[in-house]
Short mmCIF file of C-alpha atoms and ligand atoms in Angstrom, two decimals:
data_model
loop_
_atom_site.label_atom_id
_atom_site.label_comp_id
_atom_site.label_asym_id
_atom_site.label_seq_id
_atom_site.Cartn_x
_atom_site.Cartn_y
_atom_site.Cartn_z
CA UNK A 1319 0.00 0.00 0.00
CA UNK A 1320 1.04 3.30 -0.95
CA UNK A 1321 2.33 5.87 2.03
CA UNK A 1322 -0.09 8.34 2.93
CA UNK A 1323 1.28 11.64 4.21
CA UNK A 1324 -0.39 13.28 6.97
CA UNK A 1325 -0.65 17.08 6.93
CA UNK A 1326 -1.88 18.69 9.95
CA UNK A 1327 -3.23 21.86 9.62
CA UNK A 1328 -1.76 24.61 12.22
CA UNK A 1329 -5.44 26.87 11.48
CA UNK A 1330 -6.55 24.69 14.66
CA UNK A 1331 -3.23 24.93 16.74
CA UNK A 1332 -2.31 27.21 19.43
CA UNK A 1333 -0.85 30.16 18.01
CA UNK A 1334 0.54 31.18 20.80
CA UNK A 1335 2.75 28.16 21.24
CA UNK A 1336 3.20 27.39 17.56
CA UNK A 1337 6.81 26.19 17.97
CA UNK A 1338 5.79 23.73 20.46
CA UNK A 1339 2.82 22.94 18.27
CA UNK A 1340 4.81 22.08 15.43
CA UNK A 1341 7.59 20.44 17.24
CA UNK A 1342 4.80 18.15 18.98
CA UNK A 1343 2.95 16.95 15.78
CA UNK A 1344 6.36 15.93 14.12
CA UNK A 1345 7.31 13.92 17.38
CA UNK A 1346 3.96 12.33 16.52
CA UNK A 1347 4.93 11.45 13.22
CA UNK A 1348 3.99 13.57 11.03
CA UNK A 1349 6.38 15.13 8.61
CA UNK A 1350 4.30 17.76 6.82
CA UNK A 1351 2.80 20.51 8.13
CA UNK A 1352 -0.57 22.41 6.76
CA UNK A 1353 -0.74 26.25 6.46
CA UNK A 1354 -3.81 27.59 5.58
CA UNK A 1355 -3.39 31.35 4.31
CA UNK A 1356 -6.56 33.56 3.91
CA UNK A 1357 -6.94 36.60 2.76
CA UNK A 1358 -10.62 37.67 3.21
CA UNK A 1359 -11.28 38.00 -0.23
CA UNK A 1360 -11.49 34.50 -1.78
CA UNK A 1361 -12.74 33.27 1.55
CA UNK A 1362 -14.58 35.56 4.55
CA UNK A 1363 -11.45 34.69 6.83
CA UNK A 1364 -8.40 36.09 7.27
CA UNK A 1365 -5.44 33.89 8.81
CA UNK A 1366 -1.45 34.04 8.75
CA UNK A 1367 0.98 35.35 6.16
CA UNK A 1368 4.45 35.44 4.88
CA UNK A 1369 6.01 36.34 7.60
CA UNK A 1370 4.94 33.77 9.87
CA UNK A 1371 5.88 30.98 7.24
CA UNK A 1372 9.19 32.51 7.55
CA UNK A 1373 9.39 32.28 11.30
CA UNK A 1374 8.05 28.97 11.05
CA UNK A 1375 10.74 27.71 8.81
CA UNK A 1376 13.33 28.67 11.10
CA UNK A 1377 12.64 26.53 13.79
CA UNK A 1378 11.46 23.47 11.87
CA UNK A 1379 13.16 21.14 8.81
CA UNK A 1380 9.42 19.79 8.26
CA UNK A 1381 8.14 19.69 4.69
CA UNK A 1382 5.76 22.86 4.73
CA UNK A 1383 2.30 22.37 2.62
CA UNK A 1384 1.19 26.24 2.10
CA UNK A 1385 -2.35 25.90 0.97
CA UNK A 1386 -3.38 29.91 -0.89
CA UNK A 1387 -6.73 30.46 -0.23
CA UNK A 1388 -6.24 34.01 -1.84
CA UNK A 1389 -7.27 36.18 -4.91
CA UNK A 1390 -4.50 36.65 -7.34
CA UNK A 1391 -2.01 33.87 -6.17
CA UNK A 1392 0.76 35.01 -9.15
CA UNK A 1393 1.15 38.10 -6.71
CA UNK A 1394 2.26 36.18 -3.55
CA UNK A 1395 4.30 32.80 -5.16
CA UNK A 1396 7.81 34.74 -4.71
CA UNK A 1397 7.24 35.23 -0.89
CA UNK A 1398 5.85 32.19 -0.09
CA UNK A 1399 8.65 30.67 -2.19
CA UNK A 1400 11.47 32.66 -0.28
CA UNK A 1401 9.31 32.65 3.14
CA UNK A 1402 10.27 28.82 2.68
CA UNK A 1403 7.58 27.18 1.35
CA UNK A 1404 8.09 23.36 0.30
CA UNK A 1405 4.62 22.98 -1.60
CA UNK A 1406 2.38 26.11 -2.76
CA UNK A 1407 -1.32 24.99 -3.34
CA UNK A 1408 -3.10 27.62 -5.16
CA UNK A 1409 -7.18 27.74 -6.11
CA UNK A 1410 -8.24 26.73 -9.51
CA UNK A 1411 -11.30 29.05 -8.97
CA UNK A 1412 -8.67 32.28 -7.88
CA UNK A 1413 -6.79 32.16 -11.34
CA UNK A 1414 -7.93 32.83 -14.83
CA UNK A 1415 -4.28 31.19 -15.71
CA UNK A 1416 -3.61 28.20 -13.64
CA UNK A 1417 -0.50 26.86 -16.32
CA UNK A 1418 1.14 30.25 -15.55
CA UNK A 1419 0.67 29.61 -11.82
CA UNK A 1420 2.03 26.48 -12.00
CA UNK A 1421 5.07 27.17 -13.84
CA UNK A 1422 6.22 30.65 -11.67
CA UNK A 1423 5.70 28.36 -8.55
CA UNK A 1424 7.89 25.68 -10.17
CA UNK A 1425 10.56 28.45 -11.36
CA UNK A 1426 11.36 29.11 -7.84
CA UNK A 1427 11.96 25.16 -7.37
CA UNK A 1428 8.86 24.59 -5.19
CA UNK A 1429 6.10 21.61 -5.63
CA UNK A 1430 3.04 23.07 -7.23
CA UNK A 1431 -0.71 21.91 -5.93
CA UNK A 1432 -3.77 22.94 -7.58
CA UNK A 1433 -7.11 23.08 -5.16
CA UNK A 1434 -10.88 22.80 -6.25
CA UNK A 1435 -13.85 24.25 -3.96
CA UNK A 1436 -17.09 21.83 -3.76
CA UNK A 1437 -18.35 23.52 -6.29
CA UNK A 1438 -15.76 22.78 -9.00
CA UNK A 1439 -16.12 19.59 -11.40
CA UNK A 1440 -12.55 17.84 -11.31
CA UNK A 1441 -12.17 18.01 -15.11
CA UNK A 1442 -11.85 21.63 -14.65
CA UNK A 1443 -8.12 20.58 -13.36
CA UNK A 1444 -7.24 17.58 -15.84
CA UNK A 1445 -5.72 19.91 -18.00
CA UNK A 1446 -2.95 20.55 -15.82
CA UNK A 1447 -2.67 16.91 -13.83
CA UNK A 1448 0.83 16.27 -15.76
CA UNK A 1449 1.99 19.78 -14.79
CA UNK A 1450 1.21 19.21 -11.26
CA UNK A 1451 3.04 17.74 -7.95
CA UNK A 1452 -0.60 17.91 -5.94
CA UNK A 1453 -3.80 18.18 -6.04
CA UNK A 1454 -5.86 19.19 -3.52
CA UNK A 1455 -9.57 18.19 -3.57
CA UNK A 1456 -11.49 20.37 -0.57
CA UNK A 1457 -14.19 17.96 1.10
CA UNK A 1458 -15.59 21.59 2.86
CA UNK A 1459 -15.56 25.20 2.01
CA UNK A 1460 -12.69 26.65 2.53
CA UNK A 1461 -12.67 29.42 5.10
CA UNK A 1462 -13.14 27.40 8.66
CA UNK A 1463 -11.52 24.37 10.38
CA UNK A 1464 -14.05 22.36 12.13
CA UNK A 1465 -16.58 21.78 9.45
CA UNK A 1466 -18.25 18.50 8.57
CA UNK A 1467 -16.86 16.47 5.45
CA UNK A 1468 -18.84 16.99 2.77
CA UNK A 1469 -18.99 13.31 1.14
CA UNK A 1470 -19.65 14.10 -2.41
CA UNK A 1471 -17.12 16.41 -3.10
CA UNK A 1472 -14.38 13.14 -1.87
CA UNK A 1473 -16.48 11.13 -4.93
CA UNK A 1474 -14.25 13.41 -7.25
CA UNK A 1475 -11.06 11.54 -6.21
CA UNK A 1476 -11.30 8.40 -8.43
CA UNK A 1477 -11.59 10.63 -11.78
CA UNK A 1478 -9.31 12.36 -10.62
CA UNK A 1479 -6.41 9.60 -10.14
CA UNK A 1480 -7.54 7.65 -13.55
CA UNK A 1481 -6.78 11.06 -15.27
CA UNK A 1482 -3.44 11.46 -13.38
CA UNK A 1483 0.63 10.35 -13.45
CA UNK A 1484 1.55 7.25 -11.18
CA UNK A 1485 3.04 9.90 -8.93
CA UNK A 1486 0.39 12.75 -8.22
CA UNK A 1487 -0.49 12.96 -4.72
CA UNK A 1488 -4.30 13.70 -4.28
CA UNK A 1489 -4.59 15.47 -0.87
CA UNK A 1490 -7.62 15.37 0.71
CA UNK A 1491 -8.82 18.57 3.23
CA UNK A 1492 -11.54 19.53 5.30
CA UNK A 1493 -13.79 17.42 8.18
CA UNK A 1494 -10.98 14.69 8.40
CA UNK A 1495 -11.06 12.35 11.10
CA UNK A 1496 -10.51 8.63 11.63
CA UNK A 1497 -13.58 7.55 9.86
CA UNK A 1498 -13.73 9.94 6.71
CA UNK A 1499 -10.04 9.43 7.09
CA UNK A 1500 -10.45 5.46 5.57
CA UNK A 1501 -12.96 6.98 2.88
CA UNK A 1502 -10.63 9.19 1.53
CA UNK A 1503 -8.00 6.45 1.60
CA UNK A 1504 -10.04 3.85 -0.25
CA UNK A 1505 -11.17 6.65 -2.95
CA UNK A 1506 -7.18 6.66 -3.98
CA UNK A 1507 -6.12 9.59 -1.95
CA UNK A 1508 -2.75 9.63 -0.42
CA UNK A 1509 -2.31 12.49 1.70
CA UNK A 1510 -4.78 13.55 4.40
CA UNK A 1511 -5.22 17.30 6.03
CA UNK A 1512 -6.02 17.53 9.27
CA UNK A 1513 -6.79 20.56 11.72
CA UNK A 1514 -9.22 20.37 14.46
CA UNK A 1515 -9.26 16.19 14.88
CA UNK A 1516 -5.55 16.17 15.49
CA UNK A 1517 -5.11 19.47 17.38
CA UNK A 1518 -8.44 18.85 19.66
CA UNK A 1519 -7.30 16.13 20.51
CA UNK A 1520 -5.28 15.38 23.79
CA UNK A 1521 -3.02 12.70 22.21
CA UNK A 1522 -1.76 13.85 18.88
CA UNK A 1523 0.18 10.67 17.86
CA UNK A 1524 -2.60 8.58 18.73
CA UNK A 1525 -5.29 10.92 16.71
CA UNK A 1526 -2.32 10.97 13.64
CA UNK A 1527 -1.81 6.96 13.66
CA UNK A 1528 -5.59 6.58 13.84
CA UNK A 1529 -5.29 8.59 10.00
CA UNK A 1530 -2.65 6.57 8.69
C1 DX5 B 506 -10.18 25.06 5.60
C2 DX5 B 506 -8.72 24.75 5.60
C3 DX5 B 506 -8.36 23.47 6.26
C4 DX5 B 506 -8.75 23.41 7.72
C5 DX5 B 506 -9.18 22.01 7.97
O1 DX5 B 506 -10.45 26.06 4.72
O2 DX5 B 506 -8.19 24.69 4.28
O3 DX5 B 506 -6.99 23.13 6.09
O4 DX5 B 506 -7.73 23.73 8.62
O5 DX5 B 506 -9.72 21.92 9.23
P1 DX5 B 506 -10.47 20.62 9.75
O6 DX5 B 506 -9.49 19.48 9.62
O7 DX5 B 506 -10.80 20.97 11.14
O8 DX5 B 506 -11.67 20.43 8.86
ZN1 ZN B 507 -6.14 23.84 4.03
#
């Protein structure tokens, strides 16, 4: 069986202690770690920017999954890229040119992920699977941690991974938990985001192994 890469999202950690946050979900296993960045345009939430992915990568080697939930995501790919971004996931819906997206982020020698809303048929992105290190299918509106998993939306996955190289990962994000966790999983994804089930929880290697 293929690896699947958990990616907990830091929207549902303790900001205040995001160092210790971070530290504790990679003693937990995980290697990736999920930023969500808002800008209260493409979604009615506004979260963390560049210079907290900078600050972040400081203190941590862990691969970092920057998830753009922003209008105009050409304007922002340089910082993210220098603030140390491994992966930057843009929004199909937030770009009238997705191939030039994909290509800047690539320029700067980054892993390029394209994301689709609930609303957004996956052929939309099959254009641009071969370009692509990741795609991103959102299983709730973006916006909010905490929501509940909207099943349909993880029905996209299959058509999604016929249509794609052996080695796209299809990330899966929003209302993850141990149960839609084994949905996703059995649908073809391989990498799982998860906010509020890992972070509420009291034992974070327990809630990250119960994903796996
Ligand atoms: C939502 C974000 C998610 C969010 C997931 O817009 O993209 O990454 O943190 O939170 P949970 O896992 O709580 O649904
Ligand atoms: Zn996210």
């Amino acid at each position: 069986m293929n690896k699947i890469i958990i990616s907990p999202s830091i929207l549902s950690a303790d900001f205040m202690n995001l160092e210790r946050e971070i530290t504790s979900v990679k003693e937990a296993g995980a290697e990736w770690v999920h930023i969500d960045v808002m800008d209260g345009h493409f979604v009615p939430n506004i979260t963390i920017g560049v210079p907290v992915v900078k600050s972040i990568r400081k203190k941590t080697d862990m691969f970092l999954d920057v998830h753009l939930m922003i209008e105009n995501p050409e304007k922002y790919v340089k910082a993210f890229a220098n603030a140390g971004a491994d992966l930057i996931t843009f929004h199909y819906e937030a770009s009238d040119e997705p191939e030039k997206v994909i290509s800047l982020i690539k320029s700067f020698g980054k892993k390029a992920g394209i994301s689709i809303k609930p609303n957004t048929y996956s052929d939309k992105i099959f254009p641009y699977l071969n370009d692509l290190d990741l795609v991103l299918v959102m299983t709730v509106e973006p916006g909010f941690g905490g929501q509940e998993f909207m099943h349909d939306c993880a029905m996209k996955i299959p058509s999604i991974k016929e249509h794609s190289p052996e080695n796209l990962i299809i990330q899966v994000d929003g209302g993850i938990n141990n149960i839609t966790s084994k949905i996703c999983k059995s649908l073809g994804a391989n990498s799982l985001v998860a906010g509020s089930y890992i972070y509420g929880s009291n034992d974070y290697k327990k809630a990250i192994e119960s994903l796996i």
